């Protein structure tokens, strides 16, 4: 009896910590950005680690492109061009370019991690990361020529984008699949520790937010009015894409997670680089703000999912002990 009463205490503490870990990470990133931003070089390695544990449960035969991926990609392009031409007559060019970049940006390399934590379809999300990462290398320079004045040669631009994105996604995918077929026992054991992705994500999130805040803090004070517009643009673009993705996910996948994350969660570091290369550098503030907004949304979703799981576990425990006694 004593053992039964004591057992829930540590698990309750861990659930509480899991509920509030992401908001705490965001707060830490904002408050301690001068120091945490210095660790930004570790982010790609953390993403590789998170994706490796996420991909352990992904089977190769689950990976394929479908009609919904084409629909999502088309929506991104239409929203990108539409927002630019809608805003450019009324706002500074950097604001219209910021909106364009927020919509065109490819899916975040870490989006399959959040999809997995929320109980979505990791295979669909991973396929979209690969599609948009490859597609932006070829379509991006062409579309940016319509709204910006970047002068980097096409193949140099494409190879830079490839080098920036693909190794982060492909490396953990190959490692996880290689282990599945060559070291099945080790693979099976590691599958029990996929929750490691969450704890790595807490650390990575604090550093990502710190890097974003440090980037925005470097902008001159004279640009504050335009920066405020760009922050609002980032918020509107973020909410719109998450909403559209969730609606489409409900229609095509009968759940609201996967396509919402695929369309709404963006590779912000790549987008900031693209803005600085092809567009007015100030426009990158929209994507920097987008990074904060999307992580706030992710935090709220993960907190809600954690509480839902806690309630389900409590019901099961109550049913078990209630039945037994």
Short mmCIF file of N, CA and C in Angstrom, two decimals, residues 150-289:
data_model
loop_
_atom_site.label_atom_id
_atom_site.label_comp_id
_atom_site.label_asym_id
_atom_site.label_seq_id
_atom_site.Cartn_x
_atom_site.Cartn_y
_atom_site.Cartn_z
N UNK A 150 18.02 39.66 -55.44
CA UNK A 150 19.18 38.82 -55.15
C UNK A 150 20.00 38.54 -56.40
N UNK A 151 21.31 38.50 -56.25
CA UNK A 151 22.19 38.33 -57.41
C UNK A 151 23.03 37.07 -57.35
N UNK A 152 22.70 36.15 -56.43
CA UNK A 152 23.46 34.91 -56.32
C UNK A 152 23.09 34.00 -57.49
N UNK A 153 24.07 33.40 -58.17
CA UNK A 153 23.77 32.47 -59.27
C UNK A 153 22.87 31.33 -58.80
N UNK A 154 22.03 30.84 -59.71
CA UNK A 154 21.01 29.85 -59.36
C UNK A 154 21.62 28.62 -58.70
N UNK A 155 22.64 28.00 -59.32
CA UNK A 155 23.17 26.75 -58.79
C UNK A 155 23.91 26.96 -57.47
N UNK A 156 24.52 28.12 -57.31
CA UNK A 156 25.17 28.41 -56.03
C UNK A 156 24.12 28.52 -54.93
N UNK A 157 23.01 29.16 -55.25
CA UNK A 157 21.92 29.30 -54.29
C UNK A 157 21.32 27.94 -53.95
N UNK A 158 21.06 27.12 -54.98
CA UNK A 158 20.46 25.81 -54.77
C UNK A 158 21.36 24.93 -53.90
N UNK A 159 22.66 24.94 -54.19
CA UNK A 159 23.58 24.09 -53.43
C UNK A 159 23.69 24.55 -51.98
N UNK A 160 23.59 25.87 -51.75
CA UNK A 160 23.64 26.39 -50.38
C UNK A 160 22.44 25.92 -49.59
N UNK A 161 21.25 25.97 -50.22
CA UNK A 161 20.03 25.53 -49.55
C UNK A 161 20.09 24.03 -49.28
N UNK A 162 20.56 23.26 -50.25
CA UNK A 162 20.72 21.81 -50.05
C UNK A 162 21.61 21.53 -48.84
N UNK A 163 22.76 22.21 -48.79
CA UNK A 163 23.72 21.98 -47.72
C UNK A 163 23.16 22.41 -46.36
N UNK A 164 22.26 23.39 -46.39
CA UNK A 164 21.71 23.92 -45.15
C UNK A 164 20.64 23.00 -44.55
N UNK A 165 19.90 22.32 -45.41
CA UNK A 165 18.71 21.60 -44.95
C UNK A 165 18.86 20.08 -45.00
N UNK A 166 19.22 19.55 -46.17
CA UNK A 166 19.11 18.11 -46.39
C UNK A 166 19.93 17.24 -45.44
N UNK A 167 21.19 17.59 -45.11
CA UNK A 167 21.94 16.72 -44.20
C UNK A 167 21.27 16.56 -42.84
N UNK A 168 20.59 17.63 -42.38
CA UNK A 168 19.94 17.58 -41.08
C UNK A 168 18.80 16.57 -41.07
N UNK A 169 18.12 16.41 -42.22
CA UNK A 169 16.99 15.49 -42.29
C UNK A 169 17.43 14.10 -42.73
N UNK A 170 18.31 14.04 -43.73
CA UNK A 170 18.70 12.75 -44.30
C UNK A 170 19.57 11.94 -43.35
N UNK A 171 20.50 12.58 -42.64
CA UNK A 171 21.42 11.85 -41.76
C UNK A 171 20.69 11.02 -40.69
N UNK A 172 19.79 11.62 -39.88
CA UNK A 172 19.10 10.79 -38.88
C UNK A 172 18.17 9.75 -39.50
N UNK A 173 17.63 10.05 -40.71
CA UNK A 173 16.76 9.08 -41.38
C UNK A 173 17.56 7.84 -41.77
N UNK A 174 18.74 8.02 -42.35
CA UNK A 174 19.59 6.89 -42.74
C UNK A 174 20.05 6.11 -41.52
N UNK A 175 20.44 6.83 -40.45
CA UNK A 175 20.90 6.16 -39.23
C UNK A 175 19.79 5.31 -38.61
N UNK A 176 18.59 5.89 -38.53
CA UNK A 176 17.47 5.16 -37.91
C UNK A 176 17.08 3.94 -38.74
N UNK A 177 17.00 4.11 -40.05
CA UNK A 177 16.63 2.98 -40.92
C UNK A 177 17.74 1.94 -40.99
N UNK A 178 18.99 2.40 -40.99
CA UNK A 178 20.11 1.46 -40.99
C UNK A 178 20.11 0.60 -39.74
N UNK A 179 19.83 1.23 -38.60
CA UNK A 179 19.77 0.48 -37.34
C UNK A 179 18.59 -0.49 -37.33
N UNK A 180 17.48 -0.10 -37.94
CA UNK A 180 16.30 -0.97 -37.98
C UNK A 180 16.63 -2.31 -38.62
N UNK A 181 17.46 -2.31 -39.68
CA UNK A 181 17.72 -3.53 -40.44
C UNK A 181 19.03 -4.21 -40.09
N UNK A 182 20.00 -3.47 -39.54
CA UNK A 182 21.29 -4.09 -39.22
C UNK A 182 21.45 -4.39 -37.74
N UNK A 183 20.80 -3.60 -36.87
CA UNK A 183 20.90 -3.81 -35.43
C UNK A 183 19.50 -3.79 -34.82
N UNK A 184 18.69 -4.77 -35.17
CA UNK A 184 17.28 -4.74 -34.73
C UNK A 184 17.10 -4.73 -33.22
N UNK A 185 17.98 -5.42 -32.48
CA UNK A 185 17.83 -5.46 -31.02
C UNK A 185 18.12 -4.08 -30.42
N UNK A 186 19.19 -3.45 -30.88
CA UNK A 186 19.50 -2.10 -30.41
C UNK A 186 18.40 -1.12 -30.81
N UNK A 187 17.88 -1.31 -32.03
CA UNK A 187 16.80 -0.46 -32.50
C UNK A 187 15.58 -0.58 -31.60
N UNK A 188 15.24 -1.81 -31.24
CA UNK A 188 14.08 -2.06 -30.39
C UNK A 188 14.25 -1.42 -29.02
N UNK A 189 15.45 -1.49 -28.47
CA UNK A 189 15.70 -0.90 -27.15
C UNK A 189 15.62 0.63 -27.21
N UNK A 190 16.19 1.22 -28.26
CA UNK A 190 16.17 2.68 -28.38
C UNK A 190 14.77 3.22 -28.60
N UNK A 191 13.89 2.40 -29.18
CA UNK A 191 12.51 2.83 -29.40
C UNK A 191 11.80 3.13 -28.09
N UNK A 192 12.31 2.59 -26.99
CA UNK A 192 11.70 2.84 -25.68
C UNK A 192 12.08 4.21 -25.13
N UNK A 193 13.05 4.86 -25.79
CA UNK A 193 13.55 6.14 -25.28
C UNK A 193 13.27 7.31 -26.23
N UNK A 194 12.23 7.18 -27.02
CA UNK A 194 11.93 8.25 -27.99
C UNK A 194 11.51 9.55 -27.30
N UNK A 195 11.14 9.49 -26.02
CA UNK A 195 10.79 10.72 -25.29
C UNK A 195 11.98 11.64 -25.10
N UNK A 196 13.19 11.13 -25.37
CA UNK A 196 14.39 11.97 -25.29
C UNK A 196 14.22 13.18 -26.20
N UNK A 197 13.52 13.01 -27.32
CA UNK A 197 13.32 14.11 -28.26
C UNK A 197 12.73 15.33 -27.57
N UNK A 198 11.79 15.09 -26.65
CA UNK A 198 11.14 16.21 -25.97
C UNK A 198 12.12 17.00 -25.13
N UNK A 199 12.97 16.31 -24.38
CA UNK A 199 13.90 17.00 -23.49
C UNK A 199 14.98 17.73 -24.27
N UNK A 200 15.41 17.14 -25.37
CA UNK A 200 16.36 17.85 -26.23
C UNK A 200 15.70 19.09 -26.83
N UNK A 201 14.41 18.95 -27.18
CA UNK A 201 13.69 20.08 -27.76
C UNK A 201 13.59 21.25 -26.79
N UNK A 202 13.43 21.00 -25.50
CA UNK A 202 13.37 22.07 -24.50
C UNK A 202 14.66 22.89 -24.53
N UNK A 203 15.80 22.21 -24.57
CA UNK A 203 17.09 22.91 -24.60
C UNK A 203 17.24 23.66 -25.92
N UNK A 204 16.91 22.99 -27.02
CA UNK A 204 17.04 23.62 -28.34
C UNK A 204 16.13 24.83 -28.46
N UNK A 205 14.94 24.75 -27.91
CA UNK A 205 13.98 25.85 -28.01
C UNK A 205 14.50 27.10 -27.32
N UNK A 206 15.10 26.94 -26.14
CA UNK A 206 15.67 28.10 -25.43
C UNK A 206 16.74 28.77 -26.28
N UNK A 207 17.56 27.97 -26.94
CA UNK A 207 18.64 28.53 -27.77
C UNK A 207 18.07 29.17 -29.03
N UNK A 208 17.06 28.54 -29.65
CA UNK A 208 16.43 29.10 -30.86
C UNK A 208 15.81 30.45 -30.56
N UNK A 209 15.07 30.55 -29.44
CA UNK A 209 14.44 31.81 -29.06
C UNK A 209 15.51 32.86 -28.77
N UNK A 210 16.58 32.46 -28.08
CA UNK A 210 17.67 33.40 -27.78
C UNK A 210 18.30 33.93 -29.06
N UNK A 211 18.53 33.04 -30.02
CA UNK A 211 19.10 33.46 -31.30
C UNK A 211 18.18 34.44 -32.02
N UNK A 212 16.87 34.17 -31.98
CA UNK A 212 15.90 35.04 -32.63
C UNK A 212 15.86 36.42 -31.98
N UNK A 213 15.82 36.45 -30.65
CA UNK A 213 15.79 37.73 -29.93
C UNK A 213 17.07 38.52 -30.19
N UNK A 214 18.22 37.82 -30.19
CA UNK A 214 19.50 38.50 -30.45
C UNK A 214 19.51 39.10 -31.85
N UNK A 215 18.95 38.38 -32.81
CA UNK A 215 18.89 38.89 -34.19
C UNK A 215 18.05 40.16 -34.26
N UNK A 216 16.88 40.15 -33.61
CA UNK A 216 15.99 41.30 -33.65
C UNK A 216 16.57 42.49 -32.88
N UNK A 217 17.32 42.21 -31.82
CA UNK A 217 17.90 43.28 -31.01
C UNK A 217 18.99 44.05 -31.76
N UNK A 218 19.56 43.43 -32.79
CA UNK A 218 20.62 44.08 -33.56
C UNK A 218 20.09 45.10 -34.56
N UNK A 219 18.77 45.09 -34.83
CA UNK A 219 18.21 46.04 -35.78
C UNK A 219 18.23 47.46 -35.19
N UNK A 220 18.47 48.49 -36.01
CA UNK A 220 18.54 49.87 -35.50
C UNK A 220 17.19 50.34 -34.96
N UNK A 221 17.23 51.22 -33.97
CA UNK A 221 16.02 51.73 -33.34
C UNK A 221 15.13 52.49 -34.32
N UNK A 222 15.72 53.08 -35.34
CA UNK A 222 14.94 53.85 -36.32
C UNK A 222 13.97 52.97 -37.10
N UNK A 223 14.21 51.68 -37.10
CA UNK A 223 13.35 50.75 -37.85
C UNK A 223 12.25 50.13 -36.99
N UNK A 224 12.10 50.60 -35.76
CA UNK A 224 11.12 50.00 -34.85
C UNK A 224 9.70 50.01 -35.41
N UNK A 225 9.20 51.12 -36.00
CA UNK A 225 7.83 51.09 -36.55
C UNK A 225 7.64 50.00 -37.61
N UNK A 226 8.61 49.88 -38.52
CA UNK A 226 8.52 48.84 -39.55
C UNK A 226 8.66 47.47 -38.94
N UNK A 227 9.52 47.33 -37.93
CA UNK A 227 9.70 46.05 -37.27
C UNK A 227 8.40 45.59 -36.59
N UNK A 228 7.68 46.55 -36.00
CA UNK A 228 6.40 46.20 -35.37
C UNK A 228 5.41 45.67 -36.40
N UNK A 229 5.39 46.29 -37.59
CA UNK A 229 4.54 45.79 -38.67
C UNK A 229 4.96 44.38 -39.07
N UNK A 230 6.26 44.16 -39.15
CA UNK A 230 6.77 42.85 -39.54
C UNK A 230 6.44 41.79 -38.48
N UNK A 231 6.46 42.18 -37.22
CA UNK A 231 6.10 41.24 -36.15
C UNK A 231 4.63 40.83 -36.28
N UNK A 232 3.78 41.81 -36.60
CA UNK A 232 2.35 41.50 -36.79
C UNK A 232 2.16 40.62 -38.03
N UNK A 233 2.90 40.91 -39.10
CA UNK A 233 2.84 40.08 -40.31
C UNK A 233 3.23 38.64 -39.99
N UNK A 234 4.29 38.49 -39.20
CA UNK A 234 4.72 37.14 -38.80
C UNK A 234 3.63 36.42 -38.03
N UNK A 235 2.94 37.13 -37.14
CA UNK A 235 1.85 36.52 -36.36
C UNK A 235 0.69 36.10 -37.26
N UNK A 236 0.27 37.00 -38.16
CA UNK A 236 -0.86 36.70 -39.04
C UNK A 236 -0.54 35.52 -39.95
N UNK A 237 0.67 35.51 -40.51
CA UNK A 237 1.07 34.41 -41.40
C UNK A 237 1.12 33.09 -40.64
N UNK A 238 1.59 33.13 -39.41
CA UNK A 238 1.69 31.92 -38.58
C UNK A 238 0.30 31.36 -38.27
N UNK A 239 -0.60 32.21 -37.79
CA UNK A 239 -1.94 31.76 -37.44
C UNK A 239 -2.69 31.23 -38.65
N UNK A 240 -2.55 31.93 -39.79
CA UNK A 240 -3.26 31.53 -41.00
C UNK A 240 -2.80 30.16 -41.48
N UNK A 241 -1.49 29.92 -41.48
CA UNK A 241 -0.98 28.65 -41.99
C UNK A 241 -1.30 27.48 -41.05
N UNK A 242 -1.21 27.71 -39.76
CA UNK A 242 -1.60 26.66 -38.82
C UNK A 242 -3.08 26.33 -39.00
N UNK A 243 -3.91 27.36 -39.15
CA UNK A 243 -5.35 27.15 -39.28
C UNK A 243 -5.70 26.39 -40.56
N UNK A 244 -5.13 26.83 -41.69
CA UNK A 244 -5.39 26.15 -42.96
C UNK A 244 -4.91 24.71 -42.91
N UNK A 245 -3.72 24.50 -42.36
CA UNK A 245 -3.17 23.15 -42.26
C UNK A 245 -4.03 22.24 -41.40
N UNK A 246 -4.53 22.76 -40.29
CA UNK A 246 -5.38 21.95 -39.41
C UNK A 246 -6.69 21.57 -40.09
N UNK A 247 -7.27 22.53 -40.83
CA UNK A 247 -8.52 22.24 -41.56
C UNK A 247 -8.28 21.14 -42.60
N UNK A 248 -7.20 21.28 -43.37
CA UNK A 248 -6.89 20.29 -44.39
C UNK A 248 -6.57 18.92 -43.77
N UNK A 249 -5.89 18.95 -42.62
CA UNK A 249 -5.55 17.70 -41.95
C UNK A 249 -6.81 16.97 -41.50
N UNK A 250 -7.80 17.74 -41.02
CA UNK A 250 -9.07 17.14 -40.61
C UNK A 250 -9.78 16.50 -41.80
N UNK A 251 -9.68 17.18 -42.96
CA UNK A 251 -10.36 16.68 -44.16
C UNK A 251 -9.67 15.44 -44.73
N UNK A 252 -8.34 15.50 -44.88
CA UNK A 252 -7.61 14.44 -45.58
C UNK A 252 -7.13 13.32 -44.66
N UNK A 253 -6.75 13.65 -43.43
CA UNK A 253 -6.14 12.66 -42.55
C UNK A 253 -7.02 12.31 -41.35
N UNK A 254 -8.14 12.98 -41.22
CA UNK A 254 -9.08 12.74 -40.12
C UNK A 254 -8.46 13.03 -38.76
N UNK A 255 -7.49 13.91 -38.72
CA UNK A 255 -6.91 14.41 -37.47
C UNK A 255 -6.36 15.81 -37.76
N UNK A 256 -6.18 16.62 -36.72
CA UNK A 256 -5.87 18.03 -36.94
C UNK A 256 -4.41 18.39 -36.73
N UNK A 257 -3.54 17.40 -36.58
CA UNK A 257 -2.16 17.68 -36.18
C UNK A 257 -1.21 17.82 -37.37
N UNK A 258 -1.13 16.79 -38.18
CA UNK A 258 -0.01 16.62 -39.13
C UNK A 258 0.13 17.77 -40.11
N UNK A 259 -0.93 18.11 -40.83
CA UNK A 259 -0.82 19.14 -41.86
C UNK A 259 -0.75 20.54 -41.26
N UNK A 260 -1.30 20.69 -40.06
CA UNK A 260 -1.15 21.97 -39.37
C UNK A 260 0.31 22.25 -39.06
N UNK A 261 1.03 21.25 -38.57
CA UNK A 261 2.46 21.42 -38.29
C UNK A 261 3.26 21.53 -39.58
N UNK A 262 2.89 20.75 -40.59
CA UNK A 262 3.63 20.76 -41.85
C UNK A 262 3.57 22.13 -42.52
N UNK A 263 2.39 22.75 -42.50
CA UNK A 263 2.23 24.05 -43.14
C UNK A 263 2.63 25.20 -42.23
N UNK A 264 2.42 25.02 -40.93
CA UNK A 264 2.64 26.14 -40.01
C UNK A 264 4.02 26.23 -39.41
N UNK A 265 4.70 25.11 -39.24
CA UNK A 265 6.02 25.13 -38.59
C UNK A 265 7.10 25.28 -39.64
N UNK A 266 7.87 26.37 -39.56
CA UNK A 266 8.80 26.76 -40.63
C UNK A 266 10.27 26.66 -40.22
N UNK A 267 11.10 26.49 -41.25
CA UNK A 267 12.55 26.49 -41.06
C UNK A 267 13.02 27.95 -41.01
N UNK A 268 12.89 28.56 -39.84
CA UNK A 268 13.11 30.00 -39.71
C UNK A 268 14.54 30.43 -40.02
N UNK A 269 15.52 29.62 -39.63
CA UNK A 269 16.91 30.02 -39.88
C UNK A 269 17.19 30.08 -41.38
N UNK A 270 16.63 29.14 -42.15
CA UNK A 270 16.80 29.16 -43.60
C UNK A 270 16.08 30.37 -44.20
N UNK A 271 14.88 30.66 -43.70
CA UNK A 271 14.11 31.79 -44.22
C UNK A 271 14.81 33.12 -43.96
N UNK A 272 15.42 33.25 -42.78
CA UNK A 272 16.16 34.48 -42.47
C UNK A 272 17.34 34.64 -43.42
N UNK A 273 18.02 33.54 -43.70
CA UNK A 273 19.13 33.59 -44.65
C UNK A 273 18.63 34.00 -46.04
N UNK A 274 17.52 33.41 -46.48
CA UNK A 274 16.99 33.73 -47.81
C UNK A 274 16.58 35.20 -47.89
N UNK A 275 16.00 35.73 -46.81
CA UNK A 275 15.60 37.14 -46.81
C UNK A 275 16.81 38.05 -46.92
N UNK A 276 17.89 37.69 -46.24
CA UNK A 276 19.08 38.53 -46.28
C UNK A 276 19.82 38.45 -47.61
N UNK A 277 19.61 37.35 -48.34
CA UNK A 277 20.26 37.18 -49.63
C UNK A 277 19.44 37.79 -50.76
N UNK A 278 18.14 37.52 -50.77
CA UNK A 278 17.30 37.88 -51.92
C UNK A 278 16.47 39.14 -51.71
N UNK A 279 16.19 39.49 -50.46
CA UNK A 279 15.22 40.56 -50.18
C UNK A 279 15.87 41.68 -49.37
N UNK A 280 15.05 42.65 -49.00
CA UNK A 280 15.50 43.67 -48.05
C UNK A 280 15.81 42.97 -46.73
N UNK A 281 17.03 43.07 -46.21
CA UNK A 281 17.39 42.34 -44.99
C UNK A 281 16.44 42.59 -43.83
N UNK A 282 15.83 43.78 -43.78
CA UNK A 282 14.91 44.07 -42.70
C UNK A 282 13.70 43.15 -42.73
N UNK A 283 13.34 42.64 -43.90
CA UNK A 283 12.18 41.76 -44.03
C UNK A 283 12.33 40.48 -43.22
N UNK A 284 13.57 40.12 -42.89
CA UNK A 284 13.81 38.89 -42.13
C UNK A 284 13.28 38.97 -40.70
N UNK A 285 12.96 40.18 -40.23
CA UNK A 285 12.38 40.33 -38.89
C UNK A 285 11.03 39.61 -38.83
N UNK A 286 10.27 39.60 -39.94
CA UNK A 286 8.98 38.90 -39.96
C UNK A 286 9.17 37.43 -39.65
N UNK A 287 10.18 36.81 -40.25
CA UNK A 287 10.42 35.39 -40.01
C UNK A 287 11.00 35.14 -38.63
N UNK A 288 11.78 36.09 -38.13
CA UNK A 288 12.30 35.96 -36.76
C UNK A 288 11.15 35.98 -35.77
N UNK A 289 10.19 36.89 -35.99
CA UNK A 289 9.00 36.95 -35.13
C UNK A 289 8.17 35.68 -35.30
#
